[in-house]
C-alpha cells in the first residue's frame, strides 16, 4: 500500500484541524472522485459494502424483490442485497472476462426481478452494453459493483457512470485506498444522490429531522483526506498496472497449460488483479509459495457455495463459476512491481507447468 510524506502530512493536518467527520475532505473527495469517473455525483461511504447497501435502499429494493448477481465475486456483492431483504439470484459468468453473462441474466428474470448487479471483477468490466439493454427492456435497476475497477471503461464509458448507481471500495488492497475502510458511490441521478447522502447520515434532512431510513455509513475526514492524495496518483497507477499486466501477458505468450487474462475489444481493464487459470492451480500455488512468490485465490468458494448461503440454494449449479473457482490464481501485481520480478514469476510458473 502506498503511503508518502504528503499523505502523512495530510493526516496530521486533519488531526490538528479538530474536524474529524462531515468536513471539507469528504466533500472534496466526493467531487474529485465523481470527476475522475465522469459522473455527476459522488457520495462517500464507510466501505464498499455500505455503499452497496445504500444503493439497494435508495432504489427501494427489499422484501419480495429479486436481484440478479454473479456468484463468482466477493460475498459483499451479495450480503447487502440480503440485508435489504431481497433475494439474490445467481448468474453464471463468462469464461474470458469472469463477469456475469448477459444471456444468463435474461434467463433469470422473473416478475419479481428488481435489479441487476454486475461486478467488474478483477478490474475487467462486465459486458455492460447488453446488460444495459436488458435492464432497460425489463425496467430493471442497474447497480455496478465497481469495487475492484477504479479506472476501468466499457464501450467508451468509465465504470461508475453506466448503471443507475455504482459502488467502489477503498479497502487497502484496492487500486486506490484510504488506508483503512472506505467506499464511494457514483451516480448521474440527482434524486438518488441526495437520497444516499441523507441515508448515510441517519436519513437526516437537517440536524434534527430524519425523513428517510438511514444509518451511520459516513467516511471519516482522515480517510477522506488520504483518499484525496491517493486519487491524484490513481490514473498513473492504473496505467502502471496495465503496463505490468501487458508484460506478464507478453512473457506468457505461447505457454501451455494456462489461460491468461484477456481484455475485450470494448473494454479498458483496470487490472486490479492479474488472474491466470490452470488445472494445476493448487500445486502451482504451493510451488510458488515455496519460492517466496505470494499468490491469491479470488475466489476459492463462490458465493452460492458459502455455508451461510448454501442452505437456501442447495440446487444451484453454475458451471463456469465452479470451473473457475477450482482453477484461478492471482499473481503478484501492483503499480510498483518491476519487469524483473514479473519475469521471475513467469519463469517459475513455466518451470512448474512444464515439470
Ligand atoms: C467485488 C467486491 N464487492 C464488494 C466489496 C466490498 O468492499 P469493502 O471491503 O470496502 O466493504 C469488495 C471489496 O472487498 C469487492 O471486491
mmCIF file of N, CA and C in Angstrom, residues 174-243:
data_model
loop_
_atom_site.group_PDB
_atom_site.id
_atom_site.type_symbol
_atom_site.label_atom_id
_atom_site.label_comp_id
_atom_site.label_asym_id
_atom_site.label_seq_id
_atom_site.Cartn_x
_atom_site.Cartn_y
_atom_site.Cartn_z
ATOM 1 N N UNK A 174 -7.191 -2.311 -2.732
ATOM 2 C CA UNK A 174 -7.803 -1.865 -3.988
ATOM 3 C C UNK A 174 -6.895 -0.918 -4.788
ATOM 4 N N UNK A 175 -7.329 -0.587 -6.014
ATOM 5 C CA UNK A 175 -6.490 0.252 -6.889
ATOM 6 C C UNK A 175 -6.174 1.604 -6.263
ATOM 7 N N UNK A 176 -7.056 2.120 -5.448
ATOM 8 C CA UNK A 176 -6.713 3.227 -4.542
ATOM 9 C C UNK A 176 -7.371 2.946 -3.203
ATOM 10 N N UNK A 177 -6.813 3.509 -2.148
ATOM 11 C CA UNK A 177 -7.317 3.199 -0.804
ATOM 12 C C UNK A 177 -7.372 4.473 0.032
ATOM 13 N N UNK A 178 -7.977 4.340 1.208
ATOM 14 C CA UNK A 178 -7.930 5.430 2.170
ATOM 15 C C UNK A 178 -7.121 4.984 3.395
ATOM 16 N N UNK A 179 -6.317 3.948 3.211
ATOM 17 C CA UNK A 179 -5.519 3.384 4.306
ATOM 18 C C UNK A 179 -6.429 2.982 5.469
ATOM 19 N N UNK A 180 -7.462 2.276 5.147
ATOM 20 C CA UNK A 180 -8.430 1.818 6.148
ATOM 21 C C UNK A 180 -9.682 1.414 5.412
ATOM 22 N N UNK A 181 -10.816 1.554 6.061
ATOM 23 C CA UNK A 181 -12.081 1.211 5.408
ATOM 24 C C UNK A 181 -12.676 2.454 4.757
ATOM 25 N N UNK A 182 -13.247 2.274 3.572
ATOM 26 C CA UNK A 182 -13.914 3.395 2.914
ATOM 27 C C UNK A 182 -14.550 2.958 1.622
ATOM 28 N N UNK A 183 -15.475 3.759 1.142
ATOM 29 C CA UNK A 183 -16.124 3.445 -0.127
ATOM 30 C C UNK A 183 -16.663 4.703 -0.775
ATOM 31 N N UNK A 184 -17.121 4.554 -2.010
ATOM 32 C CA UNK A 184 -17.675 5.698 -2.748
ATOM 33 C C UNK A 184 -18.793 5.193 -3.645
ATOM 34 N N UNK A 185 -19.816 6.029 -3.782
ATOM 35 C CA UNK A 185 -20.919 5.748 -4.699
ATOM 36 C C UNK A 185 -20.885 6.834 -5.771
ATOM 37 N N UNK A 186 -21.129 6.454 -7.021
ATOM 38 C CA UNK A 186 -21.274 7.474 -8.062
ATOM 39 C C UNK A 186 -22.618 7.269 -8.753
ATOM 40 N N UNK A 187 -23.185 8.363 -9.215
ATOM 41 C CA UNK A 187 -24.444 8.312 -9.951
ATOM 42 C C UNK A 187 -24.599 9.608 -10.739
ATOM 43 N N UNK A 188 -25.412 9.542 -11.785
ATOM 44 C CA UNK A 188 -25.757 10.771 -12.515
ATOM 45 C C UNK A 188 -27.148 11.260 -12.138
ATOM 46 N N UNK A 189 -27.786 10.556 -11.196
ATOM 47 C CA UNK A 189 -29.168 10.853 -10.840
ATOM 48 C C UNK A 189 -29.192 11.697 -9.561
ATOM 49 N N UNK A 190 -29.637 12.939 -9.697
ATOM 50 C CA UNK A 190 -29.579 13.879 -8.572
ATOM 51 C C UNK A 190 -30.440 13.406 -7.393
ATOM 52 N N UNK A 191 -31.620 12.881 -7.715
ATOM 53 C CA UNK A 191 -32.531 12.468 -6.647
ATOM 54 C C UNK A 191 -31.925 11.307 -5.829
ATOM 55 N N UNK A 192 -31.363 10.337 -6.563
ATOM 56 C CA UNK A 192 -30.740 9.205 -5.864
ATOM 57 C C UNK A 192 -29.540 9.679 -5.051
ATOM 58 N N UNK A 193 -28.780 10.622 -5.614
ATOM 59 C CA UNK A 193 -27.590 11.136 -4.912
ATOM 60 C C UNK A 193 -28.003 11.779 -3.586
ATOM 61 N N UNK A 194 -29.051 12.593 -3.647
ATOM 62 C CA UNK A 194 -29.500 13.270 -2.412
ATOM 63 C C UNK A 194 -29.995 12.253 -1.387
ATOM 64 N N UNK A 195 -30.721 11.259 -1.905
ATOM 65 C CA UNK A 195 -31.270 10.232 -1.018
ATOM 66 C C UNK A 195 -30.135 9.498 -0.293
ATOM 67 N N UNK A 196 -29.094 9.114 -1.048
ATOM 68 C CA UNK A 196 -27.997 8.350 -0.429
ATOM 69 C C UNK A 196 -27.170 9.227 0.509
ATOM 70 N N UNK A 197 -27.037 10.520 0.162
ATOM 71 C CA UNK A 197 -26.342 11.431 1.094
ATOM 72 C C UNK A 197 -27.056 11.463 2.431
ATOM 73 N N UNK A 198 -28.402 11.477 2.378
ATOM 74 C CA UNK A 198 -29.164 11.512 3.625
ATOM 75 C C UNK A 198 -29.104 10.157 4.340
ATOM 76 N N UNK A 199 -29.283 9.082 3.543
ATOM 77 C CA UNK A 199 -29.341 7.741 4.159
ATOM 78 C C UNK A 199 -28.046 7.351 4.864
ATOM 79 N N UNK A 200 -26.928 7.868 4.355
ATOM 80 C CA UNK A 200 -25.658 7.501 5.012
ATOM 81 C C UNK A 200 -25.469 8.287 6.313
ATOM 82 N N UNK A 201 -26.371 9.220 6.573
ATOM 83 C CA UNK A 201 -26.288 10.060 7.764
ATOM 84 C C UNK A 201 -27.646 10.078 8.477
ATOM 85 N N UNK A 202 -28.135 8.868 8.777
ATOM 86 C CA UNK A 202 -29.363 8.695 9.566
ATOM 87 C C UNK A 202 -30.620 9.222 8.870
ATOM 88 N N UNK A 203 -30.557 9.371 7.561
ATOM 89 C CA UNK A 203 -31.746 9.824 6.825
ATOM 90 C C UNK A 203 -32.144 11.249 7.152
ATOM 91 N N UNK A 204 -31.145 12.017 7.625
ATOM 92 C CA UNK A 204 -31.482 13.372 8.087
ATOM 93 C C UNK A 204 -31.532 14.382 6.959
ATOM 94 N N UNK A 205 -32.546 15.225 6.994
ATOM 95 C CA UNK A 205 -32.554 16.330 6.027
ATOM 96 C C UNK A 205 -31.922 17.563 6.668
ATOM 97 N N UNK A 206 -31.979 17.646 7.980
ATOM 98 C CA UNK A 206 -31.184 18.633 8.712
ATOM 99 C C UNK A 206 -30.783 17.992 10.034
ATOM 100 N N UNK A 207 -30.121 18.728 10.850
ATOM 101 C CA UNK A 207 -29.524 18.142 12.053
ATOM 102 C C UNK A 207 -30.517 17.377 12.935
ATOM 103 N N UNK A 208 -31.744 17.890 12.981
ATOM 104 C CA UNK A 208 -32.702 17.328 13.943
ATOM 105 C C UNK A 208 -33.800 16.491 13.319
ATOM 106 N N UNK A 209 -33.851 16.383 11.980
ATOM 107 C CA UNK A 209 -35.024 15.781 11.346
ATOM 108 C C UNK A 209 -34.640 14.661 10.389
ATOM 109 N N UNK A 210 -35.092 13.431 10.712
ATOM 110 C CA UNK A 210 -34.871 12.282 9.818
ATOM 111 C C UNK A 210 -36.147 12.041 9.010
ATOM 112 N N UNK A 211 -36.043 12.166 7.706
ATOM 113 C CA UNK A 211 -37.223 11.956 6.862
ATOM 114 C C UNK A 211 -37.117 10.666 6.056
ATOM 115 N N UNK A 212 -35.971 9.980 6.155
ATOM 116 C CA UNK A 212 -35.761 8.738 5.412
ATOM 117 C C UNK A 212 -35.140 7.712 6.343
ATOM 118 N N UNK A 213 -35.201 6.432 5.933
ATOM 119 C CA UNK A 213 -34.407 5.415 6.621
ATOM 120 C C UNK A 213 -32.944 5.853 6.531
ATOM 121 N N UNK A 214 -32.190 5.601 7.565
ATOM 122 C CA UNK A 214 -30.767 5.929 7.494
ATOM 123 C C UNK A 214 -29.974 5.188 8.532
ATOM 124 N N UNK A 215 -28.697 5.404 8.483
ATOM 125 C CA UNK A 215 -27.754 4.724 9.367
ATOM 126 C C UNK A 215 -26.498 5.579 9.382
ATOM 127 N N UNK A 216 -25.500 5.202 10.173
ATOM 128 C CA UNK A 216 -24.221 5.906 10.066
ATOM 129 C C UNK A 216 -23.303 5.120 9.136
ATOM 130 N N UNK A 217 -23.233 5.572 7.883
ATOM 131 C CA UNK A 217 -22.327 4.968 6.900
ATOM 132 C C UNK A 217 -21.352 6.021 6.392
ATOM 133 N N UNK A 218 -20.985 6.982 7.268
ATOM 134 C CA UNK A 218 -20.136 8.086 6.820
ATOM 135 C C UNK A 218 -18.666 7.680 6.762
ATOM 136 N N UNK A 219 -17.938 8.366 5.890
ATOM 137 C CA UNK A 219 -16.479 8.200 5.801
ATOM 138 C C UNK A 219 -15.850 9.285 6.671
ATOM 139 N N UNK A 220 -14.845 8.938 7.472
ATOM 140 C CA UNK A 220 -14.265 9.957 8.352
ATOM 141 C C UNK A 220 -13.277 10.838 7.573
ATOM 142 N N UNK A 221 -13.003 12.000 8.134
ATOM 143 C CA UNK A 221 -12.188 13.008 7.452
ATOM 144 C C UNK A 221 -10.746 12.550 7.196
ATOM 145 N N UNK A 222 -10.172 11.822 8.141
ATOM 146 C CA UNK A 222 -8.785 11.369 7.936
ATOM 147 C C UNK A 222 -8.727 10.467 6.705
ATOM 148 N N UNK A 223 -9.687 9.557 6.609
ATOM 149 C CA UNK A 223 -9.678 8.648 5.459
ATOM 150 C C UNK A 223 -9.957 9.393 4.160
ATOM 151 N N UNK A 224 -10.885 10.325 4.220
ATOM 152 C CA UNK A 224 -11.190 11.090 3.002
ATOM 153 C C UNK A 224 -9.955 11.870 2.545
ATOM 154 N N UNK A 225 -9.233 12.439 3.494
ATOM 155 C CA UNK A 225 -8.039 13.230 3.148
ATOM 156 C C UNK A 225 -6.971 12.330 2.512
ATOM 157 N N UNK A 226 -6.806 11.131 3.055
ATOM 158 C CA UNK A 226 -5.841 10.184 2.465
ATOM 159 C C UNK A 226 -6.308 9.806 1.051
ATOM 160 N N UNK A 227 -7.591 9.564 0.921
ATOM 161 C CA UNK A 227 -8.149 9.214 -0.387
ATOM 162 C C UNK A 227 -7.893 10.293 -1.429
ATOM 163 N N UNK A 228 -7.959 11.547 -1.018
ATOM 164 C CA UNK A 228 -7.737 12.644 -1.985
ATOM 165 C C UNK A 228 -6.309 12.613 -2.521
ATOM 166 N N UNK A 229 -5.348 12.319 -1.664
ATOM 167 C CA UNK A 229 -3.958 12.249 -2.149
ATOM 168 C C UNK A 229 -3.797 11.017 -3.044
ATOM 169 N N UNK A 230 -4.363 9.896 -2.623
ATOM 170 C CA UNK A 230 -4.255 8.676 -3.435
ATOM 171 C C UNK A 230 -4.883 8.877 -4.815
ATOM 172 N N UNK A 231 -6.010 9.564 -4.830
ATOM 173 C CA UNK A 231 -6.726 9.766 -6.098
ATOM 174 C C UNK A 231 -5.865 10.502 -7.138
ATOM 175 N N UNK A 232 -5.008 11.412 -6.650
ATOM 176 C CA UNK A 232 -4.127 12.141 -7.585
ATOM 177 C C UNK A 232 -3.221 11.179 -8.344
ATOM 178 N N UNK A 233 -2.852 10.066 -7.685
ATOM 179 C CA UNK A 233 -1.951 9.088 -8.312
ATOM 180 C C UNK A 233 -2.689 8.037 -9.126
ATOM 181 N N UNK A 234 -4.011 7.933 -8.924
ATOM 182 C CA UNK A 234 -4.749 6.790 -9.477
ATOM 183 C C UNK A 234 -4.585 6.621 -10.988
ATOM 184 N N UNK A 235 -4.698 7.689 -11.793
ATOM 185 C CA UNK A 235 -4.539 7.473 -13.240
ATOM 186 C C UNK A 235 -3.171 6.863 -13.586
ATOM 187 N N UNK A 236 -2.115 7.328 -12.937
ATOM 188 C CA UNK A 236 -0.776 6.755 -13.201
ATOM 189 C C UNK A 236 -0.705 5.306 -12.728
ATOM 190 N N UNK A 237 -1.337 5.034 -11.602
ATOM 191 C CA UNK A 237 -1.303 3.658 -11.074
ATOM 192 C C UNK A 237 -2.044 2.702 -12.007
ATOM 193 N N UNK A 238 -3.172 3.149 -12.533
ATOM 194 C CA UNK A 238 -3.912 2.268 -13.458
ATOM 195 C C UNK A 238 -3.050 2.021 -14.705
ATOM 196 N N UNK A 239 -2.402 3.069 -15.205
ATOM 197 C CA UNK A 239 -1.501 2.897 -16.363
ATOM 198 C C UNK A 239 -0.391 1.893 -16.043
ATOM 199 N N UNK A 240 0.191 2.032 -14.842
ATOM 200 C CA UNK A 240 1.303 1.140 -14.460
ATOM 201 C C UNK A 240 0.811 -0.298 -14.320
ATOM 202 N N UNK A 241 -0.363 -0.478 -13.745
ATOM 203 C CA UNK A 241 -0.931 -1.835 -13.638
ATOM 204 C C UNK A 241 -1.119 -2.440 -15.030
ATOM 205 N N UNK A 242 -1.629 -1.617 -15.947
ATOM 206 C CA UNK A 242 -1.871 -2.111 -17.313
ATOM 207 C C UNK A 242 -0.542 -2.476 -17.997
ATOM 208 N N UNK A 243 0.467 -1.641 -17.773
ATOM 209 C CA UNK A 243 1.781 -1.913 -18.375
ATOM 210 C C UNK A 243 2.371 -3.216 -17.808
#
